Amino acid sequence: MNYHKFDVVIVGAGGAGLMSAMQLAHGASIAVISKLYPTRSHTGAAQGGVAAALGNQEEDHWKWHMFDTVKGGDYLVDQDAGEVLAREAIDAVYDLEHWGLPFNRTPDGKIDQRRFGGHSRNFGEGPVRRSCYAADRTGHMILQTMYQQSIKNQVRFFNEYMMLDLLMSDGQACGVVALCLRDGTIHTFHAKTVVLATGGYGRAWRITSNALACTGDGMAVAYRRGIPLEDMEMYQFHPTGLYKIGILLSEAARGEGAYLLNNEGERFCIRYAPTMQELAPRDMVSRFIVQEIAEGRGIDGKDYVYLSVAHLGKEKIDAKLPDITDFARNYLGVEPYYEPVPIQPTAHYAMGGIPTDIEGRVVTDEQNSVLPGLYAAGEVACVSVHGANRLGTNSLVDLIVFGRRAGKHIAAKWLPEAEFAPLPSDPDAYATEMVEGLLSRTTGETQENIRAELRDMMMEYVGVVRSEESLKNATAKLVELKERFGAIRLMDRTRTFNTELMEVIELGNLIECSEATIAGALARKESRGAHYRTDFEKRDDANFLSHTLAYRSETAGAPELRYKPVVITEFQPKERKY
Ligand SMILES: Cc1cc2nc3c(=O)[nH]c(=O)nc-3n(C[C@H](O)[C@H](O)[C@H](O)COP(=O)(O)OP(=O)(O)OC[C@H]3O[C@@H](n4cnc5c(N)ncnc54)[C@H](O)[C@@H]3O)c2cc1C
C-alpha cells in the first residue's frame, strides 16, 4: 500500500485550499492534494474581483455588505455567516495585499474598487464601489500569490492526485484515498484532519463558464459517505456567457458601464430593475434575458441578446477589460470596440454544497452536529453565505474568509487536542474496486453519450426556469443515466495518465451532484433566488424559509430530504426590489 501520514490533508489547491494551507504552514505537517497543477485551478479564471467594504473610493461599511449579501441571497443566507463574510473580508484582502497581490490602485496608491451587481450603499440606495480587482484577472493573481507563498512556506504538494474516497473511523475523518494520475497507483493519506476545497460542478450543464475540472468531486465523495448536501437546487446562471460556448464575460463589464440590448436595441434591464438596472443580481438579470427571448425579443428571434461595451471607448476597455474582450474576438470573431457581443446565461456557481458551520467544520444534520476532523471551504462548501443567489465577487471573499477561518480553527482549536483515528481495515478497498472495475470491464457503453445527455438534460430541465414537469422529466432521465453509467466501459485500459479513467470518475460525480440538485428543486415548491419555478412563481417563507439537506439513498433519483432552519439575526425577509 502507498501510505502517507500528515496532520492535515487539504484536498484542492484553488483559492480556498491555498488559503487554509497558508494558516497551517507553520507547525503542523500538511499536504495539499490536487488533481490539477495548483495554478490551473478554476479560481484562476475569476475575472471581476473580490468584494470587501474598504471604502477606498467612496463611503462603505461591512454592515451594508452584509445586508446586500443577505438580500441578494433572497434571505436564505445564514446571517451569522453573512456577518463573518462581510466583516472579515477586509482583513483577508489586506492579507493578500501584504503577500504581494498586484491589485489595481487608486491615484493615491490604495486598492482600487469597482461596482458589481447587487452591491449597494446604505442598504440599497444605489451602486457602490466595493470590488477590489487586478484588471480582469483577479483570481489568477490570487492563485499565483498564494501558490508562491505556499512554496516559500514549504507546503507539501501532491499534484495530479485525484481524491476518490474519504475515510472515517471512530466517528472522525481520518484521511482520503487518491489516484496518482501519473502511474495509476492508489494512495492512502492518513490524517487527523481533512479539508475539502474541491470547488464546484458547473460541468453538469451544457452551457457553462466552468473549467473542465469542475465536476463536484468533493461533494460526490462526501455524499457517498453519508454526508448530506445542502441547498443544491440553488445553482446560479451568470447572465453573460459567450453565445453557444458559455465562456464568461465578467460582470465587471457591466460594473464598468456596459449594458444589455434586445433585438429592438432597448436596454431592457431598466424596465425590470429601475434602480440597479444591469447591476441587479444575477438570478434576476438571467431571468430578464430568458423572458426577453421567450417574448421574441432575442436577437433575430434567436436565444441570445447583446452585451455592448463599445461606448466605453478603447482606452477604458484595454485598461479594465482586456481579457474578456479578447475572448469575444478569439471565440466569436466579434470586435467589442465597435460591435455588441452575443451572450446568453451560462451555468456558473453552486450556492449549495457540503454543510459547514462558521469555523468551516462539516456538519451533518438539522442540529448542526459537527463531524470531527472534517472541514470544507470554498465553492464545495455551503456555510451558507450565498443563500439562494450569490452576488458577484462574493465567492472569492468566501474562499479567503472561510479558507482562512478553517485553517485558523484547525491550528488553534482542533490540532492541539486531536489524535489520529485508526484507519479502517482495507482503507483503499472502495477506491481500488472502483478503478479496477473500470479498467477490467470489456463490454458496455462508453462515456460520450451519457455525458452529453446528462448535460443537455440539466440545461433543458434544471436551468434558469424549472417546473414540476421539467423536474420529473429530469428525475426519470437521471435514473436511466445512472443505470447506464453503472455498466460503463473504458476504451483506454492503461494506467499512465489515463484521462479517460479520470473523466469517467468525474462523470459519476456529476451524476451524484445532479441527483441532489434535481431532488431539492422538485421538492422546493416556491421561487427563490436562482431557483425559479413557473408553477410556483412566488417566494413562500411560510413553508420554505429553510435549507434543504439531501442524503444519498440506494434508490437512484430519490435522496432523503430533510430541512434545517435559516439563521436570521438582523434582517427580516422582505420582498427584493432593485
Ligand atoms: C469563469 C469564472 C469567473 C469567475 N469570476 C469570479 C469573480 O470575479 N469573483 C468571484 O468572487 N468569483 C468568481 N467566480 C467564482 C469563483 O472563481 C469560484 O467559485 C472559486 O474560485 C472556487 O474556488 P475553490 O477554491 O473553491 O475551487 P477551485 O478554484 O475550483 O479549485 C478546486 C481545486 O480542487 C482540486 N480538486 C477537485 N477535485 C479534486 C479531486 N477529486 N482530487 C484532488 N483535487 C481535486 C482541483 O485540482 C483544484 O485545485 C468565477 C468563476 C468562474 C468559473
XYZ file of C-alpha atoms and ligand atoms in Angstrom:
631
model
C 0.000 0.000 0.000
C 1.210 3.543 -0.783
C 0.821 5.130 2.630
C 1.323 8.778 3.682
C 0.725 10.385 7.055
C 0.087 14.095 7.738
C -1.617 16.114 10.467
C -3.728 17.854 7.834
C -4.611 16.844 4.288
C -6.157 19.605 2.189
C -7.855 18.405 -0.984
C -7.870 21.200 -3.575
C -5.335 23.887 -4.440
C -7.695 26.672 -5.522
C -8.195 29.847 -3.513
C -9.912 28.073 -0.617
C -7.383 25.239 -0.266
C -4.354 27.508 -0.523
C -5.804 29.987 1.958
C -6.269 27.168 4.502
C -2.741 25.937 3.821
C -1.345 29.417 4.462
C -2.737 29.365 8.018
C -1.204 25.970 8.751
C 2.171 26.321 7.098
C 3.994 26.925 10.374
C 3.971 23.940 12.688
C 1.646 21.196 11.519
C 2.637 18.697 8.840
C 0.349 19.379 5.909
C -0.199 18.071 2.422
C -2.227 19.637 -0.375
C -3.604 17.113 -2.874
C -4.783 18.452 -6.219
C -5.939 16.726 -9.373
C -4.630 19.739 -11.319
C -1.377 21.618 -11.133
C -2.390 24.218 -8.491
C -2.340 27.320 -10.680
C -4.702 25.624 -13.145
C -7.491 25.579 -10.526
C -10.704 27.332 -11.557
C -10.027 30.205 -9.145
C -7.515 31.321 -11.787
C -10.394 32.023 -14.181
C -12.088 34.511 -11.847
C -12.064 37.839 -13.533
C -14.015 40.548 -11.837
C -12.836 40.993 -8.279
C -13.153 40.299 -4.600
C -15.651 42.272 -2.510
C -14.618 43.999 0.720
C -16.001 47.182 2.241
C -12.657 49.004 2.332
C -14.289 52.307 1.431
C -11.324 53.385 -0.699
C -13.426 55.031 -3.421
C -16.488 56.130 -1.516
C -18.097 55.571 1.865
C -18.775 51.911 2.614
C -19.433 49.682 5.655
C -19.283 45.954 6.269
C -22.877 46.119 7.516
C -24.002 47.328 4.075
C -22.062 44.454 2.516
C -23.736 42.005 4.903
C -27.181 43.394 4.062
C -26.565 43.174 0.310
C -25.380 39.587 0.695
C -28.480 38.586 2.660
C -30.879 40.376 0.323
C -29.039 39.162 -2.790
C -29.354 35.601 -1.442
C -33.136 36.079 -1.211
C -32.980 35.696 2.594
C -31.773 32.096 2.529
C -28.371 33.288 3.810
C -27.384 32.252 7.348
C -26.890 35.737 8.717
C -24.254 34.809 11.321
C -22.133 33.563 8.420
C -23.031 36.596 6.280
C -21.764 38.851 9.055
C -18.451 36.969 9.281
C -18.064 37.190 5.498
C -18.564 40.952 5.345
C -16.522 41.787 8.472
C -13.527 39.557 7.820
C -13.370 40.278 4.080
C -11.447 43.425 4.923
C -8.567 41.719 6.797
C -8.460 38.839 4.344
C -7.992 41.243 1.403
C -5.211 43.056 3.277
C -3.537 39.665 3.888
C -3.491 39.142 0.123
C -2.123 42.638 -0.415
C 0.680 42.015 2.091
C 1.569 38.724 0.400
C 2.143 40.666 -2.805
C -1.090 40.583 -4.813
C -0.843 43.283 -7.524
C -4.217 44.997 -7.112
C -5.143 47.919 -9.389
C -4.546 51.145 -7.468
C -6.270 54.487 -6.936
C -4.179 57.586 -7.789
C -3.209 57.858 -4.095
C -1.987 54.260 -4.006
C -4.885 52.475 -2.294
C -6.532 49.309 -3.622
C -8.900 50.382 -6.407
C -12.540 49.251 -6.241
C -15.281 48.846 -8.837
C -19.020 48.294 -8.939
C -20.624 44.868 -9.107
C -24.175 43.516 -9.215
C -26.239 43.823 -6.049
C -23.577 45.707 -4.061
C -25.122 48.917 -2.768
C -24.607 51.868 -0.491
C -26.747 52.459 2.582
C -28.941 49.366 2.347
C -29.933 49.536 -1.291
C -29.842 53.230 -2.238
C -27.643 52.723 -5.323
C -24.465 51.023 -6.532
C -21.228 51.243 -4.529
C -17.585 50.568 -5.451
C -16.741 47.554 -3.301
C -14.939 45.003 -5.501
C -11.137 45.031 -5.276
C -9.557 43.881 -8.507
C -6.463 43.223 -10.557
C -7.659 44.133 -14.090
C -9.931 41.261 -15.176
C -7.579 38.605 -13.807
C -8.195 38.857 -10.072
C -8.457 35.098 -9.451
C -5.320 34.435 -11.469
C -3.424 36.861 -9.242
C -4.892 35.331 -6.068
C -3.709 31.870 -7.107
C -0.252 32.988 -8.186
C 0.244 34.983 -4.995
C -0.828 32.222 -2.627
C 0.912 29.439 -4.532
C 4.205 31.350 -4.359
C 3.711 31.922 -0.654
C 2.862 28.252 -0.074
C 6.036 27.154 -1.838
C 8.020 29.657 0.199
C 6.471 28.184 3.358
C 7.325 24.640 2.293
C 3.791 23.312 1.938
C 3.992 19.770 0.508
C 2.012 19.400 -2.743
C 0.777 16.168 -4.317
C -0.125 17.456 -7.763
C -2.174 15.378 -10.189
C -3.504 13.147 -7.427
C -7.277 12.676 -7.644
C -9.233 12.003 -4.451
C -11.600 9.042 -4.863
C -12.737 8.413 -1.307
C -12.957 9.891 2.169
C -12.008 7.747 5.175
C -13.739 7.803 8.539
C -13.386 5.800 11.719
C -14.484 6.247 15.340
C -16.879 8.941 14.105
C -13.980 11.056 12.850
C -12.470 11.814 9.453
C -9.124 10.043 9.231
C -7.892 10.500 5.676
C -8.526 10.210 1.958
C -7.699 7.781 -0.824
C -6.368 9.190 -4.102
C -5.383 8.020 -7.561
C -1.945 9.123 -8.757
C -2.686 10.112 -12.347
C 0.921 9.695 -13.477
C 1.053 5.947 -12.937
C -2.440 4.852 -11.882
C -1.397 3.825 -8.349
C -3.753 4.185 -5.378
C -2.501 6.143 -2.343
C -3.857 6.269 1.194
C -3.393 9.515 3.113
C -3.832 9.063 6.851
C -4.630 12.357 8.626
C -6.023 13.909 11.782
C -7.810 16.471 9.644
C -9.199 16.586 6.131
C -10.132 19.865 4.425
C -12.275 19.555 1.304
C -11.690 22.507 -1.048
C -12.513 20.906 -4.376
C -14.701 23.596 -5.961
C -17.971 23.433 -7.914
C -19.794 21.287 -10.503
C -20.772 23.548 -13.402
C -19.816 20.848 -15.915
C -23.174 19.206 -15.207
C -24.712 21.748 -17.641
C -24.090 22.044 -21.384
C -23.537 25.807 -21.385
C -21.191 26.644 -18.530
C -18.472 29.082 -17.554
C -16.741 26.379 -15.524
C -13.448 24.694 -16.386
C -13.355 21.010 -17.377
C -12.228 20.026 -13.884
C -15.291 21.490 -12.094
C -17.054 18.173 -11.588
C -18.167 18.248 -7.936
C -15.753 15.533 -6.798
C -15.644 16.631 -3.157
C -19.420 16.888 -2.920
C -19.953 13.477 -4.501
C -17.321 11.739 -2.360
C -18.837 13.170 0.830
C -22.397 12.372 -0.332
C -21.455 8.727 -0.912
C -20.105 8.591 2.647
C -23.408 9.691 4.175
C -22.762 13.429 4.460
C -25.726 15.480 3.230
C -25.540 18.120 0.504
C -27.214 21.420 1.336
C -29.328 23.629 -0.979
C -28.086 22.022 -4.180
C -31.132 23.313 -6.059
C -29.648 26.786 -5.678
C -27.457 26.850 -8.768
C -26.590 30.187 -10.354
C -26.677 31.037 -14.040
C -24.490 34.012 -14.868
C -26.265 36.304 -17.365
C -23.353 36.910 -19.711
C -21.743 33.820 -21.198
C -20.495 33.899 -24.795
C -23.290 32.639 -27.023
C -23.233 28.832 -27.510
C -19.872 28.478 -25.728
C -20.635 29.670 -22.213
C -17.235 31.280 -21.591
C -17.763 34.061 -19.106
C -17.781 37.773 -19.797
C -17.403 39.101 -16.285
C -19.987 41.292 -14.635
C -17.046 43.697 -14.352
C -18.062 44.782 -17.857
C -21.470 45.917 -16.603
C -19.773 47.279 -13.458
C -17.706 49.494 -15.743
C -20.843 50.636 -17.596
C -21.550 48.038 -20.299
C -25.219 47.322 -20.974
C -27.558 44.694 -22.370
C -29.643 45.222 -25.505
C -32.514 43.257 -27.024
C -33.455 42.940 -30.682
C -35.121 46.355 -30.565
C -31.933 47.989 -29.318
C -33.622 48.547 -25.955
C -31.796 48.479 -22.589
C -34.440 46.129 -21.220
C -32.965 45.797 -17.703
C -34.179 49.311 -16.912
C -37.754 48.118 -17.380
C -37.348 45.298 -14.854
C -34.962 46.871 -12.264
C -35.193 50.674 -12.417
C -32.614 51.354 -9.660
C -29.854 48.787 -10.199
C -30.602 48.216 -13.920
C -27.895 45.944 -15.436
C -26.424 45.629 -11.937
C -29.399 43.825 -10.423
C -28.369 40.399 -9.024
C -27.503 37.632 -11.450
C -30.535 35.428 -10.887
C -32.759 38.350 -11.884
C -30.742 39.520 -14.904
C -30.609 35.925 -16.198
C -34.394 35.744 -15.931
C -34.796 39.122 -17.661
C -32.812 37.722 -20.596
C -34.794 34.474 -20.672
C -38.025 36.470 -20.632
C -36.913 38.792 -23.438
C -36.043 35.734 -25.521
C -39.339 33.995 -24.663
C -41.269 37.099 -25.766
C -39.473 37.172 -29.111
C -37.010 39.976 -28.407
C -33.872 37.833 -28.661
C -31.524 38.993 -31.430
C -33.058 37.949 -34.776
C -35.565 35.886 -32.775
C -32.775 33.606 -31.518
C -31.861 32.649 -27.954
C -29.341 35.390 -27.215
C -29.095 39.144 -26.545
C -26.262 41.663 -26.837
C -23.730 42.957 -24.332
C -22.390 46.291 -25.526
C -19.084 47.733 -24.287
C -18.232 49.835 -27.360
C -19.425 53.121 -25.801
C -16.807 52.739 -23.019
C -14.068 53.573 -25.511
C -10.865 51.755 -26.429
C -8.784 53.152 -23.620
C -11.074 52.006 -20.808
C -11.700 48.640 -22.456
C -7.960 47.987 -22.756
C -7.195 49.144 -19.227
C -10.018 47.434 -17.372
C -11.440 44.636 -19.518
C -8.583 43.334 -21.676
C -9.035 39.585 -21.258
C -12.778 39.319 -21.676
C -12.834 41.467 -24.797
C -10.147 39.165 -26.193
C -12.457 36.198 -25.522
C -15.118 37.828 -27.741
C -12.546 38.416 -30.501
C -10.997 34.954 -30.330
C -14.056 32.777 -29.832
C -16.819 34.670 -31.666
C -14.831 36.817 -34.085
C -16.581 39.933 -32.744
C -14.671 43.217 -32.252
C -16.017 44.717 -28.977
C -14.513 48.140 -29.741
C -17.235 48.533 -32.367
C -19.646 45.591 -32.190
C -22.011 44.251 -29.496
C -21.205 40.767 -28.173
C -23.810 37.947 -28.365
C -24.396 36.480 -24.893
C -26.685 34.024 -23.085
C -26.952 32.845 -19.454
C -24.308 30.263 -18.533
C -24.198 27.773 -15.614
C -21.779 29.335 -13.208
C -21.846 28.768 -9.479
C -23.058 26.354 -6.781
C -24.526 28.180 -3.807
C -25.102 24.769 -2.215
C -22.616 22.124 -1.167
C -21.265 20.377 1.918
C -22.826 21.985 5.004
C -20.403 23.671 7.411
C -20.538 25.937 10.445
C -18.796 29.321 10.530
C -15.485 27.683 11.520
C -15.556 25.591 8.339
C -16.366 22.363 10.243
C -18.580 19.959 8.321
C -21.981 19.458 9.966
C -24.210 16.529 9.205
C -27.786 17.225 10.263
C -30.512 19.729 11.209
C -28.894 20.209 14.629
C -25.563 21.126 13.014
C -23.759 18.163 14.627
C -20.061 18.506 13.830
C -18.178 15.667 12.137
C -14.818 15.847 13.957
C -11.747 16.265 11.790
C -13.587 17.220 8.593
C -13.632 20.767 7.214
C -14.819 22.230 3.904
C -14.324 25.661 2.355
C -14.908 27.452 -0.931
C -17.400 26.516 -3.607
C -17.599 22.899 -2.424
C -18.992 24.124 0.915
C -22.289 25.676 1.955
C -21.778 27.778 5.067
C -24.415 29.419 3.720
C -23.313 32.936 2.854
C -24.855 32.959 -0.603
C -28.276 31.575 0.247
C -30.345 31.273 -2.914
C -28.151 33.516 -5.086
C -24.555 34.708 -4.830
C -23.566 38.301 -5.519
C -20.699 38.954 -7.931
C -17.229 38.949 -6.281
C -18.640 37.326 -3.146
C -17.150 33.929 -3.973
C -13.521 34.954 -3.869
C -14.291 36.548 -0.488
C -15.937 33.321 0.659
C -12.756 31.385 -0.271
C -10.378 33.662 1.537
C -12.567 34.336 4.600
C -13.701 30.772 5.260
C -10.499 29.131 3.975
C -8.720 31.336 6.485
C -11.154 30.564 9.303
C -10.950 26.820 8.702
C -7.142 26.937 8.744
C -7.046 29.052 11.882
C -9.577 26.849 13.679
C -7.625 23.709 12.823
C -4.374 25.242 14.059
C -5.705 26.791 17.259
C -8.562 24.552 18.368
C -8.540 21.169 16.683
C -4.914 20.055 16.292
C -3.817 20.714 19.900
C -6.318 18.074 21.055
C -6.741 15.795 18.050
C -5.337 12.272 17.738
C -5.005 10.129 14.622
C -8.044 7.867 14.412
C -7.031 4.370 13.239
C -7.540 3.695 9.529
C -10.410 1.367 8.672
C -9.258 -2.101 7.622
C -8.588 -2.181 3.858
C -8.800 1.615 3.609
C -8.348 1.657 -0.154
C -10.767 -1.199 -0.909
C -13.560 1.026 -2.269
C -11.259 3.092 -4.494
C -9.319 0.087 -5.742
C -12.503 -1.738 -6.628
C -13.808 1.315 -8.496
C -10.637 1.719 -10.556
C -10.023 -1.986 -11.192
C -13.703 -2.458 -12.097
C -13.451 0.283 -14.713
C -10.108 -0.924 -16.075
C -11.185 -4.539 -16.410
C -14.688 -4.263 -17.939
C -14.640 -5.111 -21.639
C -18.299 -4.700 -22.598
C -20.753 -1.840 -22.217
C -21.296 1.719 -23.371
C -18.504 4.339 -23.452
C -18.910 7.716 -21.755
C -19.656 10.283 -24.513
C -23.407 9.886 -24.841
C -24.050 9.590 -21.126
C -22.112 12.800 -20.547
C -23.801 14.697 -23.378
C -27.278 13.547 -22.379
C -26.688 14.499 -18.744
C -25.563 17.994 -19.696
C -28.426 18.512 -22.164
C -30.928 17.259 -19.620
C -29.660 19.600 -16.882
C -29.745 22.509 -19.335
C -33.251 21.831 -20.549
C -34.970 20.724 -17.339
C -32.911 22.206 -14.473
C -31.846 25.560 -15.935
C -32.848 29.170 -15.254
C -36.528 28.175 -15.291
C -37.992 24.952 -13.851
C -41.359 23.297 -13.219
C -42.816 20.132 -11.726
C -42.985 18.666 -15.214
C -39.411 19.522 -16.187
C -38.031 18.250 -12.890
C -39.953 14.977 -13.151
C -38.503 14.529 -16.620
C -35.078 15.224 -15.146
C -35.564 12.620 -12.403
C -36.582 9.946 -14.890
C -33.654 10.724 -17.161
C -31.234 10.685 -14.247
C -32.371 7.222 -13.172
C -31.753 5.995 -16.721
C -28.317 7.641 -16.910
C -27.301 6.233 -13.552
C -28.136 2.746 -14.677
C -26.210 3.148 -17.936
C -23.280 4.632 -16.021
C -23.166 1.511 -13.815
C -22.199 -0.550 -16.864
C -19.802 1.919 -18.453
C -16.691 0.741 -20.328
C -13.354 2.454 -20.996
C -11.600 2.389 -24.328
C -8.228 3.091 -22.725
C -7.283 0.495 -20.122
C -3.713 1.618 -19.490
C -2.528 3.199 -16.244
C -0.271 6.088 -17.251
C -2.129 9.415 -17.356
C -5.372 7.701 -18.229
C -7.520 10.783 -18.737
C -10.485 8.706 -19.838
C -10.475 6.948 -16.466
C -10.387 10.337 -14.753
C -13.222 11.703 -16.881
C -15.435 8.711 -16.212
C -14.942 9.040 -12.459
C -15.773 12.734 -12.828
C -18.907 11.893 -14.798
C -20.034 9.631 -11.942
C -19.528 12.563 -9.569
C -21.562 14.910 -11.794
C -24.408 12.398 -11.766
C -24.423 12.327 -7.936
C -24.436 16.130 -7.713
C -27.195 16.376 -10.318
C -29.330 13.918 -8.370
C -29.230 16.074 -5.225
C -29.881 19.200 -7.314
C -32.954 17.793 -9.058
C -34.461 16.301 -5.897
C -34.059 19.547 -3.959
C -35.553 21.545 -6.832
C -38.553 19.256 -7.214
C -39.385 19.447 -3.521
C -38.933 23.225 -3.247
C -42.336 24.393 -4.418
C -41.559 28.100 -4.491
C -39.379 30.567 -6.416
C -36.419 31.976 -4.522
C -33.170 33.390 -5.889
C -31.738 31.216 -8.621
C -34.478 28.607 -8.190
C -37.393 29.785 -10.328
C -40.491 27.616 -10.764
C -43.069 28.579 -13.351
C -45.676 26.643 -11.349
C -44.848 28.397 -8.036
C -43.764 31.889 -9.008
C -43.709 33.412 -5.524
C -41.309 33.032 -2.654
C -43.000 31.118 0.169
C -41.424 31.977 3.514
C -44.122 30.175 5.478
C -43.115 26.811 4.045
C -39.641 27.151 2.532
C -37.541 29.585 4.541
C -35.247 26.650 5.250
C -32.192 24.825 3.935
C -32.567 21.542 2.077
C -30.350 18.657 3.211
C -30.154 15.806 0.674
C -28.891 12.428 1.936
C -27.955 9.787 -0.585
C -30.106 6.669 -0.651
C -29.606 3.447 -2.561
C -32.642 4.202 -4.747
C -31.479 6.153 -7.790
C -33.068 9.586 -8.112
C -34.523 9.567 -4.607
C -32.294 11.018 -1.915
C -33.843 11.529 1.516
C -34.619 15.212 2.050
C -34.604 16.992 5.385
C -34.787 20.683 6.213
C -32.958 22.969 8.616
C -33.872 26.486 9.665
C -32.163 29.595 8.285
C -30.216 31.684 10.832
C -31.775 35.156 10.918
C -30.094 37.739 13.144
C -30.803 41.251 11.861
C -32.552 41.392 8.563
C -36.097 40.045 8.390
C -37.088 38.676 4.976
C -38.558 41.326 2.687
C -39.506 41.438 -0.931
C -36.453 42.038 -3.132
C -36.641 45.219 -5.189
C -33.708 46.595 -7.203
C -15.056 31.996 -15.290
C -15.302 32.286 -13.850
C -15.147 33.589 -13.362
C -15.369 33.864 -12.017
N -15.196 35.144 -11.565
C -15.341 35.415 -10.247
C -15.068 36.710 -9.723
O -14.656 37.621 -10.423
N -15.250 36.932 -8.406
C -15.696 35.955 -7.575
O -15.840 36.218 -6.382
N -15.947 34.700 -8.046
C -15.770 34.418 -9.352
N -16.014 33.140 -9.813
C -16.323 32.071 -8.860
C -15.048 31.635 -8.168
O -13.948 31.814 -9.017
C -15.085 30.158 -7.763
O -16.260 29.920 -7.044
C -13.901 29.850 -6.870
O -12.701 30.222 -7.496
C -13.828 28.399 -6.448
O -12.633 28.254 -5.698
P -12.318 26.920 -4.889
O -11.020 27.155 -4.186
O -13.494 26.561 -4.063
O -12.185 25.821 -6.018
P -11.330 25.783 -7.388
O -10.565 27.019 -7.628
O -12.260 25.300 -8.433
O -10.262 24.675 -7.063
C -10.622 23.329 -6.866
C -9.377 22.569 -6.539
O -9.740 21.259 -6.150
C -8.966 20.330 -6.847
N -9.771 19.121 -6.991
C -11.033 19.000 -7.447
N -11.422 17.724 -7.407
C -10.393 17.026 -6.901
C -10.176 15.658 -6.616
N -11.093 14.723 -6.854
N -8.974 15.287 -6.128
C -7.993 16.206 -5.903
N -8.158 17.508 -6.152
C -9.339 17.909 -6.639
C -8.585 20.985 -8.149
O -7.385 20.436 -8.641
C -8.397 22.429 -7.697
O -7.092 22.628 -7.209
C -15.790 32.839 -11.145
C -15.940 31.537 -11.628
C -15.724 31.275 -12.979
C -15.939 29.871 -13.454
